[in-house]
Short mmCIF file of C-alpha atoms and ligand atoms in Angstrom, two decimals:
data_model
loop_
_atom_site.label_atom_id
_atom_site.label_comp_id
_atom_site.label_asym_id
_atom_site.label_seq_id
_atom_site.Cartn_x
_atom_site.Cartn_y
_atom_site.Cartn_z
CA UNK A 273 -0.10 0.00 -0.09
CA UNK A 274 1.22 3.27 -0.93
CA UNK A 275 0.56 6.88 0.23
CA UNK A 276 0.85 9.53 -1.96
CA UNK A 277 -1.34 11.94 0.02
CA UNK A 278 0.32 15.36 0.69
CA UNK A 279 1.17 16.06 4.29
CA UNK A 280 -1.41 18.54 4.27
CA UNK A 281 -3.99 16.16 3.44
CA UNK A 282 -2.71 14.12 6.27
CA UNK A 283 -2.86 17.02 8.73
CA UNK A 284 -5.92 18.16 7.91
CA UNK A 285 -7.45 14.57 8.37
CA UNK A 286 -9.31 15.03 11.92
CA UNK A 287 -11.03 18.30 10.59
CA UNK A 288 -12.09 16.42 7.12
CA UNK A 289 -13.46 13.44 9.13
CA UNK A 290 -15.26 15.99 11.23
CA UNK A 291 -16.35 17.93 8.31
CA UNK A 292 -17.51 15.10 6.13
CA UNK A 293 -18.93 12.59 9.00
CA UNK A 294 -20.00 14.88 11.83
CA UNK A 295 -19.75 14.10 15.25
CA UNK A 296 -21.13 10.98 14.93
CA UNK A 297 -18.22 8.69 15.96
CA UNK A 298 -17.96 10.78 19.33
CA UNK A 299 -20.92 8.73 20.90
CA UNK A 300 -19.82 5.60 19.82
CA UNK A 301 -16.14 5.94 21.37
CA UNK A 302 -17.25 7.72 24.36
CA UNK A 303 -20.07 5.26 25.21
CA UNK A 304 -17.88 1.93 24.79
CA UNK A 305 -14.73 2.36 26.41
CA UNK A 306 -15.21 4.57 29.27
CA UNK A 307 -12.67 6.96 28.48
CA UNK A 308 -13.50 9.11 25.64
CA UNK A 309 -11.03 8.75 22.95
CA UNK A 310 -12.07 11.68 20.30
CA UNK A 311 -11.13 10.45 16.84
CA UNK A 312 -9.36 13.77 16.33
CA UNK A 313 -6.98 13.45 19.31
CA UNK A 314 -4.21 12.28 17.14
CA UNK A 315 -2.38 15.03 15.60
CA UNK A 316 0.96 15.41 13.72
CA UNK A 317 3.20 18.34 14.20
CA UNK A 318 4.98 19.88 11.69
CA UNK A 319 8.12 17.90 12.27
CA UNK A 320 6.17 14.58 11.52
CA UNK A 321 6.04 13.33 14.88
CA UNK A 322 3.06 12.05 16.78
CA UNK A 323 2.10 14.22 19.81
CA UNK A 324 -0.33 11.47 21.22
CA UNK A 325 0.00 7.96 22.24
CA UNK A 326 -3.76 7.09 21.98
CA UNK A 327 -5.92 7.05 18.93
CA UNK A 328 -3.38 7.37 15.85
CA UNK A 329 -4.46 9.01 12.76
CA UNK A 330 -5.82 6.86 9.95
CA UNK A 331 -4.51 7.21 6.42
CA UNK A 332 -6.02 10.49 4.93
CA UNK A 333 -9.52 9.34 4.03
CA UNK A 334 -11.49 11.22 0.82
CA UNK A 335 -14.73 11.13 -0.80
CA UNK A 336 -13.66 7.64 -2.79
CA UNK A 337 -11.14 6.19 0.03
CA UNK A 338 -12.33 5.75 3.50
CA UNK A 339 -10.22 4.35 6.25
CA UNK A 340 -11.60 3.09 9.34
CA UNK A 341 -9.37 2.05 12.71
CA UNK A 342 -10.41 -1.20 13.82
CA UNK A 343 -9.84 -1.16 17.44
CA UNK A 344 -8.89 2.52 17.45
CA UNK A 345 -6.89 3.60 20.62
CA UNK A 346 -6.96 0.07 21.91
CA UNK A 347 -10.89 0.33 22.47
CA UNK A 348 -13.58 -2.03 21.17
CA UNK A 349 -14.69 0.58 18.67
CA UNK A 350 -14.41 1.18 14.55
CA UNK A 351 -13.40 5.02 14.14
CA UNK A 352 -15.47 6.19 12.39
CA UNK A 353 -18.30 4.05 13.08
CA UNK A 354 -21.01 5.88 11.51
CA UNK A 355 -20.55 7.28 8.07
CA UNK A 356 -21.98 7.57 4.53
CA UNK A 357 -20.45 6.29 1.41
CA UNK A 358 -21.14 6.68 -1.93
CA UNK A 359 -21.40 3.93 -4.68
CA UNK A 360 -17.86 3.12 -5.76
CA UNK A 361 -16.21 4.14 -2.50
CA UNK A 362 -13.90 1.88 -1.20
CA UNK A 363 -13.79 1.69 2.56
CA UNK A 364 -10.70 0.13 4.01
CA UNK A 365 -10.76 -1.33 7.47
CA UNK A 366 -7.21 -1.53 9.31
CA UNK A 367 -6.98 -4.39 11.82
CA UNK A 368 -4.00 -3.51 14.26
CA UNK A 369 -1.56 -6.07 14.94
CA UNK A 370 -1.82 -7.27 18.68
CA UNK A 371 -2.83 -10.16 20.68
CA UNK A 372 -6.36 -9.71 20.37
CA UNK A 373 -7.91 -10.41 17.04
CA UNK A 374 -11.12 -8.54 15.48
CA UNK A 375 -13.14 -9.02 12.83
CA UNK A 376 -15.29 -6.73 10.24
CA UNK A 377 -18.29 -8.79 9.74
CA UNK A 378 -21.40 -7.69 7.98
CA UNK A 379 -24.86 -8.46 9.65
CA UNK A 380 -28.18 -7.21 9.67
CA UNK A 381 -29.83 -4.57 11.98
CA UNK A 382 -31.76 -7.61 13.69
CA UNK A 383 -30.80 -9.87 14.79
CA UNK A 384 -27.96 -7.86 16.03
CA UNK A 385 -24.44 -9.52 16.28
CA UNK A 386 -25.04 -12.13 14.06
CA UNK A 387 -23.54 -12.72 10.76
CA UNK A 388 -25.68 -12.17 7.39
CA UNK A 389 -26.30 -15.39 6.06
CA UNK A 390 -27.22 -15.91 2.53
CA UNK A 391 -31.29 -15.92 2.35
CA UNK A 392 -33.30 -16.66 -0.92
CA UNK A 393 -31.56 -14.90 -3.79
CA UNK A 394 -29.68 -12.57 -1.23
CA UNK A 395 -26.01 -13.52 -1.01
CA UNK A 396 -24.35 -13.65 2.41
CA UNK A 397 -22.57 -10.97 4.02
CA UNK A 398 -18.81 -10.03 3.70
CA UNK A 399 -16.57 -11.23 6.57
CA UNK A 400 -12.85 -9.94 7.03
CA UNK A 401 -12.81 -13.40 9.56
CA UNK A 402 -10.79 -12.81 12.88
CA UNK A 403 -7.58 -10.85 11.96
CA UNK A 404 -4.31 -9.08 13.27
CA UNK A 405 -2.35 -6.79 11.25
CA UNK A 406 -4.30 -6.90 8.33
CA UNK A 407 -6.42 -4.52 6.38
CA UNK A 408 -9.71 -5.30 4.79
CA UNK A 409 -11.44 -3.48 1.76
CA UNK A 410 -15.02 -3.47 0.70
CA UNK A 411 -16.50 -1.48 -1.97
CA UNK A 412 -19.78 0.22 -1.80
CA UNK A 413 -22.58 -0.86 -4.42
CA UNK A 414 -25.52 0.35 -3.25
CA UNK A 415 -25.46 3.57 -1.16
CA UNK A 416 -29.28 3.55 -0.77
CA UNK A 417 -29.19 0.86 1.73
CA UNK A 418 -27.34 0.68 5.03
CA UNK A 419 -24.53 -1.74 5.65
CA UNK A 420 -24.25 -3.02 9.40
CA UNK A 421 -21.17 -4.72 10.47
CA UNK A 422 -19.51 -5.67 13.59
CA UNK A 423 -16.66 -7.50 15.58
CA UNK A 424 -17.13 -11.29 15.90
CA UNK A 425 -14.50 -11.76 18.55
CA UNK A 426 -16.20 -13.10 21.53
CA UNK A 427 -18.29 -10.37 23.42
CA UNK A 428 -17.11 -7.55 21.35
CA UNK A 429 -20.42 -6.91 19.47
CA UNK A 430 -22.19 -7.07 23.12
CA UNK A 431 -19.81 -4.44 24.06
CA UNK A 432 -20.42 -2.16 21.32
CA UNK A 433 -18.08 -2.95 18.75
CA UNK A 434 -20.55 -2.04 15.78
CA UNK A 435 -20.47 0.19 12.83
CA UNK A 436 -22.82 1.39 10.15
CA UNK A 437 -22.37 2.79 6.62
CA UNK A 438 -25.18 4.96 5.30
CA UNK A 439 -27.47 4.17 8.12
CA UNK A 440 -31.17 5.67 8.05
CA UNK A 441 -31.15 8.72 10.11
CA UNK A 442 -34.39 8.00 11.58
CA UNK A 443 -35.96 4.64 12.48
CA UNK A 444 -33.28 1.99 12.41
CA UNK A 445 -30.30 4.45 13.27
CA UNK A 446 -26.89 3.49 14.02
CA UNK A 447 -27.56 4.72 17.75
CA UNK A 448 -30.36 2.34 17.72
CA UNK A 449 -27.85 -0.43 16.28
CA UNK A 450 -25.16 0.13 19.14
CA UNK A 451 -27.98 0.23 21.72
CA UNK A 452 -29.38 -3.05 20.36
CA UNK A 453 -25.87 -4.55 20.33
CA UNK A 454 -25.05 -3.34 23.91
CA UNK A 455 -28.54 -4.60 25.09
CA UNK A 456 -27.17 -8.04 24.18
CA UNK A 457 -23.88 -7.32 26.70
CA UNK A 458 -22.79 -11.07 27.27
CA UNK A 459 -25.76 -12.79 25.90
CA UNK A 460 -24.30 -12.06 22.54
CA UNK A 461 -24.40 -15.25 20.62
CA UNK A 462 -20.88 -16.67 20.13
CA UNK A 463 -19.93 -16.69 16.51
CA UNK A 464 -17.64 -19.27 14.60
CA UNK A 465 -14.91 -18.12 12.47
CA UNK A 466 -13.98 -19.91 9.43
CA UNK A 467 -11.82 -17.34 7.86
CA UNK A 468 -12.63 -14.73 5.41
CA UNK A 469 -15.85 -14.43 3.20
CA UNK A 470 -15.88 -12.24 0.17
CA UNK A 471 -18.94 -11.07 -1.32
CA UNK A 472 -21.48 -9.04 0.53
CA UNK A 473 -24.70 -7.04 0.43
CA UNK A 474 -24.68 -3.37 -0.48
CA UNK A 475 -20.92 -3.39 -0.29
CA UNK A 476 -18.88 -6.10 -1.53
CA UNK A 477 -15.29 -7.21 -0.19
CA UNK A 478 -12.59 -6.16 -2.73
CA UNK A 479 -10.51 -9.42 -1.68
CA UNK A 480 -9.53 -11.23 1.27
CA UNK A 481 -7.40 -9.35 4.15
CA UNK A 482 -3.91 -8.56 3.29
CA UNK A 483 -1.26 -7.70 5.70
CA UNK A 484 -0.99 -4.00 6.65
CA UNK A 485 2.82 -3.59 6.82
CA UNK A 486 5.41 -6.05 7.49
CA UNK A 487 6.44 -3.74 10.54
CA UNK A 488 2.74 -3.98 11.96
CA UNK A 489 3.87 -7.45 13.27
CA UNK A 490 6.45 -5.77 15.85
CA UNK A 491 5.01 -4.65 19.20
CA UNK A 492 8.47 -3.43 20.48
CA UNK A 493 8.74 -0.72 17.68
CA UNK A 494 8.66 2.67 19.59
CA UNK A 495 8.10 6.01 18.03
CA UNK A 496 10.85 6.54 15.25
CA UNK A 497 11.04 10.26 14.73
CA UNK A 498 11.66 10.85 11.14
CA UNK A 499 13.63 13.54 9.68
CA UNK A 500 11.47 13.94 6.82
CA UNK A 501 7.61 14.37 7.05
CA UNK A 502 7.10 13.56 3.33
CA UNK A 503 8.75 10.28 4.12
CA UNK A 504 6.89 9.67 7.46
CA UNK A 505 3.66 10.23 5.21
CA UNK A 506 4.96 8.23 2.22
CA UNK A 507 6.31 5.18 3.92
CA UNK A 508 5.95 5.36 7.66
CA UNK A 509 2.36 5.79 8.24
CA UNK A 510 1.45 2.36 8.80
CA UNK A 511 4.79 1.91 11.01
CA UNK A 512 3.37 4.69 13.01
CA UNK A 513 0.01 3.21 13.29
CA UNK A 514 1.82 0.04 14.35
CA UNK A 515 3.92 1.64 16.94
CA UNK A 516 0.89 3.58 18.60
CA UNK A 517 -1.04 0.42 18.64
CA UNK A 518 1.73 -1.76 20.05
CA UNK A 519 2.12 0.46 23.02
CA UNK A 520 -1.75 0.71 23.45
CA UNK A 521 -2.27 -2.94 23.20
CA UNK A 522 1.03 -3.95 24.79
C1 NAG B 133 -24.84 8.62 11.49
O1 NAG B 133 -24.56 9.21 10.36
C2 NAG B 133 -25.36 10.04 9.56
C3 NAG B 133 -24.89 10.44 8.45
O2 NAG B 133 -23.78 11.12 8.55
C4 NAG B 133 -25.80 10.98 10.54
O3 NAG B 133 -26.76 12.00 9.88
C5 NAG B 133 -26.45 10.41 12.03
O4 NAG B 133 -26.97 11.75 12.60
C6 NAG B 133 -25.60 9.57 12.69
N1 NAG B 133 -26.22 9.23 13.73
C7 NAG B 133 -25.58 8.96 14.75
C8 NAG B 133 -26.48 8.26 15.73
O5 NAG B 133 -24.80 9.67 15.04
C1 NAG B 134 -8.24 9.41 -2.17
O1 NAG B 134 -7.28 8.70 -1.32
C2 NAG B 134 -6.72 7.67 -2.20
C3 NAG B 134 -5.92 6.41 -1.03
O2 NAG B 134 -4.99 7.58 0.01
C4 NAG B 134 -5.78 8.15 -3.17
O3 NAG B 134 -5.00 7.03 -3.46
C5 NAG B 134 -6.73 8.92 -3.81
O4 NAG B 134 -5.60 9.43 -4.99
C6 NAG B 134 -7.22 9.94 -3.45
N1 NAG B 134 -8.16 10.54 -4.44
C7 NAG B 134 -8.37 12.04 -4.17
C8 NAG B 134 -9.49 12.39 -5.19
O5 NAG B 134 -7.71 12.80 -3.57
C1 NAG B 135 -26.20 3.51 -6.17
O1 NAG B 135 -26.39 1.99 -6.95
C2 NAG B 135 -27.47 1.61 -6.53
C3 NAG B 135 -27.46 0.06 -7.00
O2 NAG B 135 -27.30 0.01 -8.42
C4 NAG B 135 -28.82 2.40 -6.93
O3 NAG B 135 -29.82 1.68 -6.76
C5 NAG B 135 -28.49 3.58 -6.26
O4 NAG B 135 -29.60 4.41 -6.91
C6 NAG B 135 -26.98 4.11 -6.62
N1 NAG B 135 -27.01 5.52 -5.85
C7 NAG B 135 -27.06 6.65 -6.78
C8 NAG B 135 -26.64 7.81 -5.83
O5 NAG B 135 -27.16 6.70 -7.97
CU1 CU B 136 -13.19 -6.86 18.09
#
């Protein structure tokens, strides 16, 4: 994976995210892990060094490529967790390396926290399967319908590790989905994992998960200040992500 986004774009990511997706992820993060972890908490200084040890910045999202940090800040959340994405948009979920694996599993609004099985002419949902240090991309194929997803790791969905793309703003909202998941709590049905499933409904997997970076498997990598901001953005972003995750998940 190569990043060619200008530093300015990376620096402005928190603002872009806030502008594009509104304050929506805040309720999810603040209501899940106890400690609020604003998605905009990570910033890069002009020297390219990270100024925070909590939530790292994701690669710069734009209208055709949206990046979602899985277990952002070591919390059981997706960040962002509720956003819109038009047809053709690629949504890439970045699953950090760590001792606890996570998934991006498509479900339905109800029954909550259960895999979207094939039904009649409808295909089954996508599923990254339980992963660590991988990224998984889907492409939006119908932006008129919601895509509900959750983490299949034991108890994670019941603890609120859920997300939605193009959720309705009334009725079956993201908030309602989150509430339904948390209402299950530990009563959440345990879900087996038999590896990645491509396909999907309203959004389809672009392939099976792929490694995020060769450096992401190292949990001992500490902050490595770069003398070149452009080098950091171009080549070191995943290393920074891995380093931050390594610290927070250790
Ligand atoms: C979810 O996102 C949509 C679209 O951005 C927004 O209209 C809605 O208010 C959000 N819902 C919640 C509960 O944050
Ligand atoms: C959107 O982001 C992707 C991935 O970083 C990049 O390849 C693409 O050029 C960007 N598109 C625009 C229009 O900026
Ligand atoms: C996106 O694609 C779906 C399925 O083809 C279509 O029904 C929908 O109208 C498209 N959305 C827009 C905004 O054109
Ligand atoms: Cu999880």
